mmCIF file of C-alpha atoms in Angstrom:
data_model
loop_
_atom_site.group_PDB
_atom_site.id
_atom_site.type_symbol
_atom_site.label_atom_id
_atom_site.label_comp_id
_atom_site.label_asym_id
_atom_site.label_seq_id
_atom_site.Cartn_x
_atom_site.Cartn_y
_atom_site.Cartn_z
ATOM 1 C CA UNK K 24 6.877 9.882 6.821
ATOM 2 C CA UNK K 25 4.116 8.058 8.657
ATOM 3 C CA UNK K 26 2.562 9.282 11.864
ATOM 4 C CA UNK K 27 4.386 6.579 13.853
ATOM 5 C CA UNK K 28 7.733 8.109 12.820
ATOM 6 C CA UNK K 29 7.071 11.558 14.298
ATOM 7 C CA UNK K 30 7.607 10.572 17.982
ATOM 8 C CA UNK K 31 11.200 9.594 17.134
ATOM 9 C CA UNK K 32 11.787 13.057 15.681
ATOM 10 C CA UNK K 33 10.167 14.630 18.734
ATOM 11 C CA UNK K 34 12.404 12.583 21.024
ATOM 12 C CA UNK K 35 15.502 13.886 19.219
ATOM 13 C CA UNK K 36 14.338 17.494 19.489
ATOM 14 C CA UNK K 37 13.564 17.009 23.190
ATOM 15 C CA UNK K 38 17.043 15.637 23.970
ATOM 16 C CA UNK K 39 18.646 18.762 22.490
ATOM 17 C CA UNK K 40 15.981 21.245 23.687
ATOM 18 C CA UNK K 41 15.007 22.161 20.154
ATOM 19 C CA UNK K 42 11.714 23.689 19.132
ATOM 20 C CA UNK K 43 11.584 22.777 15.444
ATOM 21 C CA UNK K 44 12.811 20.387 12.798
ATOM 22 C CA UNK K 45 13.423 20.872 9.083
ATOM 23 C CA UNK K 46 12.094 18.333 6.608
ATOM 24 C CA UNK K 47 13.550 18.718 3.120
ATOM 25 C CA UNK K 48 13.078 16.829 -0.132
ATOM 26 C CA UNK K 49 16.249 15.830 -1.954
ATOM 27 C CA UNK K 50 14.555 13.889 -4.758
ATOM 28 C CA UNK K 51 12.879 15.050 -6.906
ATOM 29 C CA UNK K 52 15.671 17.540 -7.236
ATOM 30 C CA UNK K 53 14.938 20.674 -5.182
ATOM 31 C CA UNK K 54 16.121 23.116 -7.859
ATOM 32 C CA UNK K 55 15.707 21.293 -11.159
ATOM 33 C CA UNK K 56 12.176 20.166 -10.409
ATOM 34 C CA UNK K 57 10.427 21.792 -7.483
ATOM 35 C CA UNK K 58 11.850 25.314 -7.633
ATOM 36 C CA UNK K 59 11.654 25.319 -11.415
ATOM 37 C CA UNK K 60 7.991 24.268 -11.383
ATOM 38 C CA UNK K 61 6.687 26.120 -8.329
ATOM 39 C CA UNK K 62 9.117 28.948 -7.531
ATOM 40 C CA UNK K 63 10.071 27.716 -4.073
ATOM 41 C CA UNK K 64 11.871 24.795 -2.439
ATOM 42 C CA UNK K 65 10.061 21.782 -1.039
ATOM 43 C CA UNK K 66 11.056 21.938 2.614
ATOM 44 C CA UNK K 67 9.224 22.578 5.849
ATOM 45 C CA UNK K 68 10.211 23.918 9.251
ATOM 46 C CA UNK K 69 7.919 22.154 11.657
ATOM 47 C CA UNK K 70 7.354 22.841 15.337
ATOM 48 C CA UNK K 71 8.327 19.824 17.423
ATOM 49 C CA UNK K 72 5.064 20.305 19.316
ATOM 50 C CA UNK K 73 2.925 19.036 16.418
ATOM 51 C CA UNK K 74 0.885 15.941 17.087
ATOM 52 C CA UNK K 75 1.534 12.929 14.873
ATOM 53 C CA UNK K 76 -1.718 13.608 13.039
ATOM 54 C CA UNK K 77 -0.803 17.276 12.482
ATOM 55 C CA UNK K 78 2.610 16.173 11.178
ATOM 56 C CA UNK K 79 1.001 13.886 8.607
ATOM 57 C CA UNK K 80 -1.543 16.548 7.607
ATOM 58 C CA UNK K 81 1.187 19.135 6.971
ATOM 59 C CA UNK K 82 3.102 16.697 4.759
ATOM 60 C CA UNK K 83 -0.035 16.257 2.639
ATOM 61 C CA UNK K 84 -0.269 19.947 1.733
ATOM 62 C CA UNK K 85 0.974 20.493 -1.821
ATOM 63 C CA UNK K 86 1.482 23.502 -4.030
ATOM 64 C CA UNK K 87 -1.724 25.320 -4.931
ATOM 65 C CA UNK K 88 -3.535 23.422 -7.701
ATOM 66 C CA UNK K 89 -0.948 20.596 -7.488
ATOM 67 C CA UNK K 90 -1.833 18.491 -4.421
ATOM 68 C CA UNK K 91 -0.045 15.427 -5.860
ATOM 69 C CA UNK K 92 3.259 17.294 -5.439
ATOM 70 C CA UNK K 93 2.880 17.387 -1.653
ATOM 71 C CA UNK K 94 5.922 16.161 0.239
ATOM 72 C CA UNK K 95 4.002 13.122 1.475
ATOM 73 C CA UNK K 96 3.138 11.928 -2.039
ATOM 74 C CA UNK K 97 5.893 13.168 -4.300
ATOM 75 C CA UNK K 98 9.218 12.691 -2.595
ATOM 76 C CA UNK K 99 11.706 9.870 -2.923
ATOM 77 C CA UNK K 100 14.609 11.031 -0.775
ATOM 78 C CA UNK K 101 14.004 13.126 2.311
ATOM 79 C CA UNK K 102 16.108 14.476 5.149
ATOM 80 C CA UNK K 103 15.048 15.530 8.656
ATOM 81 C CA UNK K 104 17.422 17.679 10.726
ATOM 82 C CA UNK K 105 17.542 20.266 13.458
ATOM 83 C CA UNK K 106 19.246 23.596 13.881
ATOM 84 C CA UNK K 107 21.757 22.063 16.315
ATOM 85 C CA UNK K 108 23.074 19.795 13.553
ATOM 86 C CA UNK K 109 23.592 17.135 16.246
ATOM 87 C CA UNK K 110 21.372 14.647 14.441
ATOM 88 C CA UNK K 111 19.919 13.985 11.009
ATOM 89 C CA UNK K 112 17.777 11.340 9.381
ATOM 90 C CA UNK K 113 17.979 10.453 5.699
ATOM 91 C CA UNK K 114 15.163 8.424 4.150
ATOM 92 C CA UNK K 115 14.649 6.817 0.785
ATOM 93 C CA UNK K 116 11.143 5.733 -0.149
ATOM 94 C CA UNK K 117 12.165 3.312 -2.905
ATOM 95 C CA UNK K 118 14.317 1.351 -0.440
ATOM 96 C CA UNK K 119 11.842 1.775 2.424
ATOM 97 C CA UNK K 120 14.635 2.785 4.799
ATOM 98 C CA UNK K 121 15.779 5.646 6.991
ATOM 99 C CA UNK K 122 19.289 6.135 8.284
ATOM 100 C CA UNK K 123 19.767 8.122 11.466
ATOM 101 C CA UNK K 124 23.047 9.738 12.367
ATOM 102 C CA UNK K 125 24.237 11.243 15.653
ATOM 103 C CA UNK K 126 27.130 11.105 18.097
ATOM 104 C CA UNK K 127 25.215 10.784 21.362
ATOM 105 C CA UNK K 128 25.206 7.203 22.681
ATOM 106 C CA UNK K 129 22.193 7.980 24.883
ATOM 107 C CA UNK K 130 20.163 8.390 21.703
ATOM 108 C CA UNK K 131 21.301 5.070 20.349
ATOM 109 C CA UNK K 132 20.519 3.273 23.593
ATOM 110 C CA UNK K 133 16.992 4.687 23.693
ATOM 111 C CA UNK K 134 16.175 4.038 20.038
ATOM 112 C CA UNK K 135 17.374 0.439 20.159
ATOM 113 C CA UNK K 136 15.252 -0.279 23.244
ATOM 114 C CA UNK K 137 12.125 1.489 22.047
ATOM 115 C CA UNK K 138 9.265 -0.268 20.242
ATOM 116 C CA UNK K 139 10.217 1.650 17.092
ATOM 117 C CA UNK K 140 11.651 -0.126 14.099
ATOM 118 C CA UNK K 141 15.198 1.186 14.398
ATOM 119 C CA UNK K 142 17.935 -1.406 14.099
ATOM 120 C CA UNK K 143 21.659 -1.652 13.617
ATOM 121 C CA UNK K 144 22.828 -2.212 10.078
ATOM 122 C CA UNK K 145 23.388 -5.961 9.887
ATOM 123 C CA UNK K 146 22.861 -8.857 7.475
ATOM 124 C CA UNK K 147 19.142 -9.062 8.278
ATOM 125 C CA UNK K 148 18.658 -5.389 7.448
ATOM 126 C CA UNK K 149 20.774 -5.714 4.300
ATOM 127 C CA UNK K 150 18.595 -8.661 3.244
ATOM 128 C CA UNK K 151 15.450 -6.565 3.743
ATOM 129 C CA UNK K 152 16.890 -3.700 1.698
ATOM 130 C CA UNK K 153 17.942 -6.243 -0.944
ATOM 131 C CA UNK K 154 14.290 -7.074 -1.620
ATOM 132 C CA UNK K 155 14.107 -3.750 -3.493
ATOM 133 C CA UNK K 156 16.737 -4.811 -6.035
ATOM 134 C CA UNK K 157 16.806 -7.120 -9.025
ATOM 135 C CA UNK K 158 17.072 -10.748 -7.959
ATOM 136 C CA UNK K 159 16.186 -9.517 -4.437
ATOM 137 C CA UNK K 160 19.872 -9.168 -3.661
ATOM 138 C CA UNK K 161 21.646 -6.070 -2.450
ATOM 139 C CA UNK K 162 24.384 -5.230 -4.998
ATOM 140 C CA UNK K 163 27.839 -5.618 -3.480
ATOM 141 C CA UNK K 164 28.894 -2.010 -4.183
ATOM 142 C CA UNK K 165 25.749 -0.715 -2.471
ATOM 143 C CA UNK K 166 26.269 -3.100 0.450
ATOM 144 C CA UNK K 167 29.890 -1.966 0.815
ATOM 145 C CA UNK K 168 28.815 1.679 0.751
ATOM 146 C CA UNK K 169 26.178 1.085 3.436
ATOM 147 C CA UNK K 170 28.677 -0.686 5.667
ATOM 148 C CA UNK K 171 31.360 1.928 5.159
ATOM 149 C CA UNK K 172 29.068 4.868 5.865
ATOM 150 C CA UNK K 173 26.473 3.579 8.291
ATOM 151 C CA UNK K 174 27.638 0.517 10.202
ATOM 152 C CA UNK K 175 27.695 1.017 13.950
ATOM 153 C CA UNK K 176 30.959 0.217 15.679
ATOM 154 C CA UNK K 177 29.666 -1.214 18.948
ATOM 155 C CA UNK K 178 33.120 -1.050 20.473
ATOM 156 C CA UNK K 179 33.351 2.721 20.101
ATOM 157 C CA UNK K 180 29.850 3.474 21.465
#
């Protein structure tokens, strides 16, 4: 959710000629917590034209009288997506990771060459994620799930 992340989101919206992106909190639970407590869901539709600083500032706005419940401070799992549904990013704060999904190889090529911190899922990345777990080791079932759902098949593009 940092300011340095926003240019990646802007790049994705530019590729697909989109004007906005939705940022939604998945944890804490949107209905059982946020809607129950505040009467609305914790999601934002943001113009892609925001500066990185404006992006961060918007994320820091919480419910009236409850600034600690702002998306920036009180969210564990977040998703970013566009109206085209051609890309999405899922992030989990406790694991300090984001997973990006799309079918356009041009996006992959650009992200891997950019100075951003995007990387293919590999043993090095799994080791970094493992630091968040007991004994600093990624549990095998979690590792298998990551590989099954997010590994990039370089042969297929």
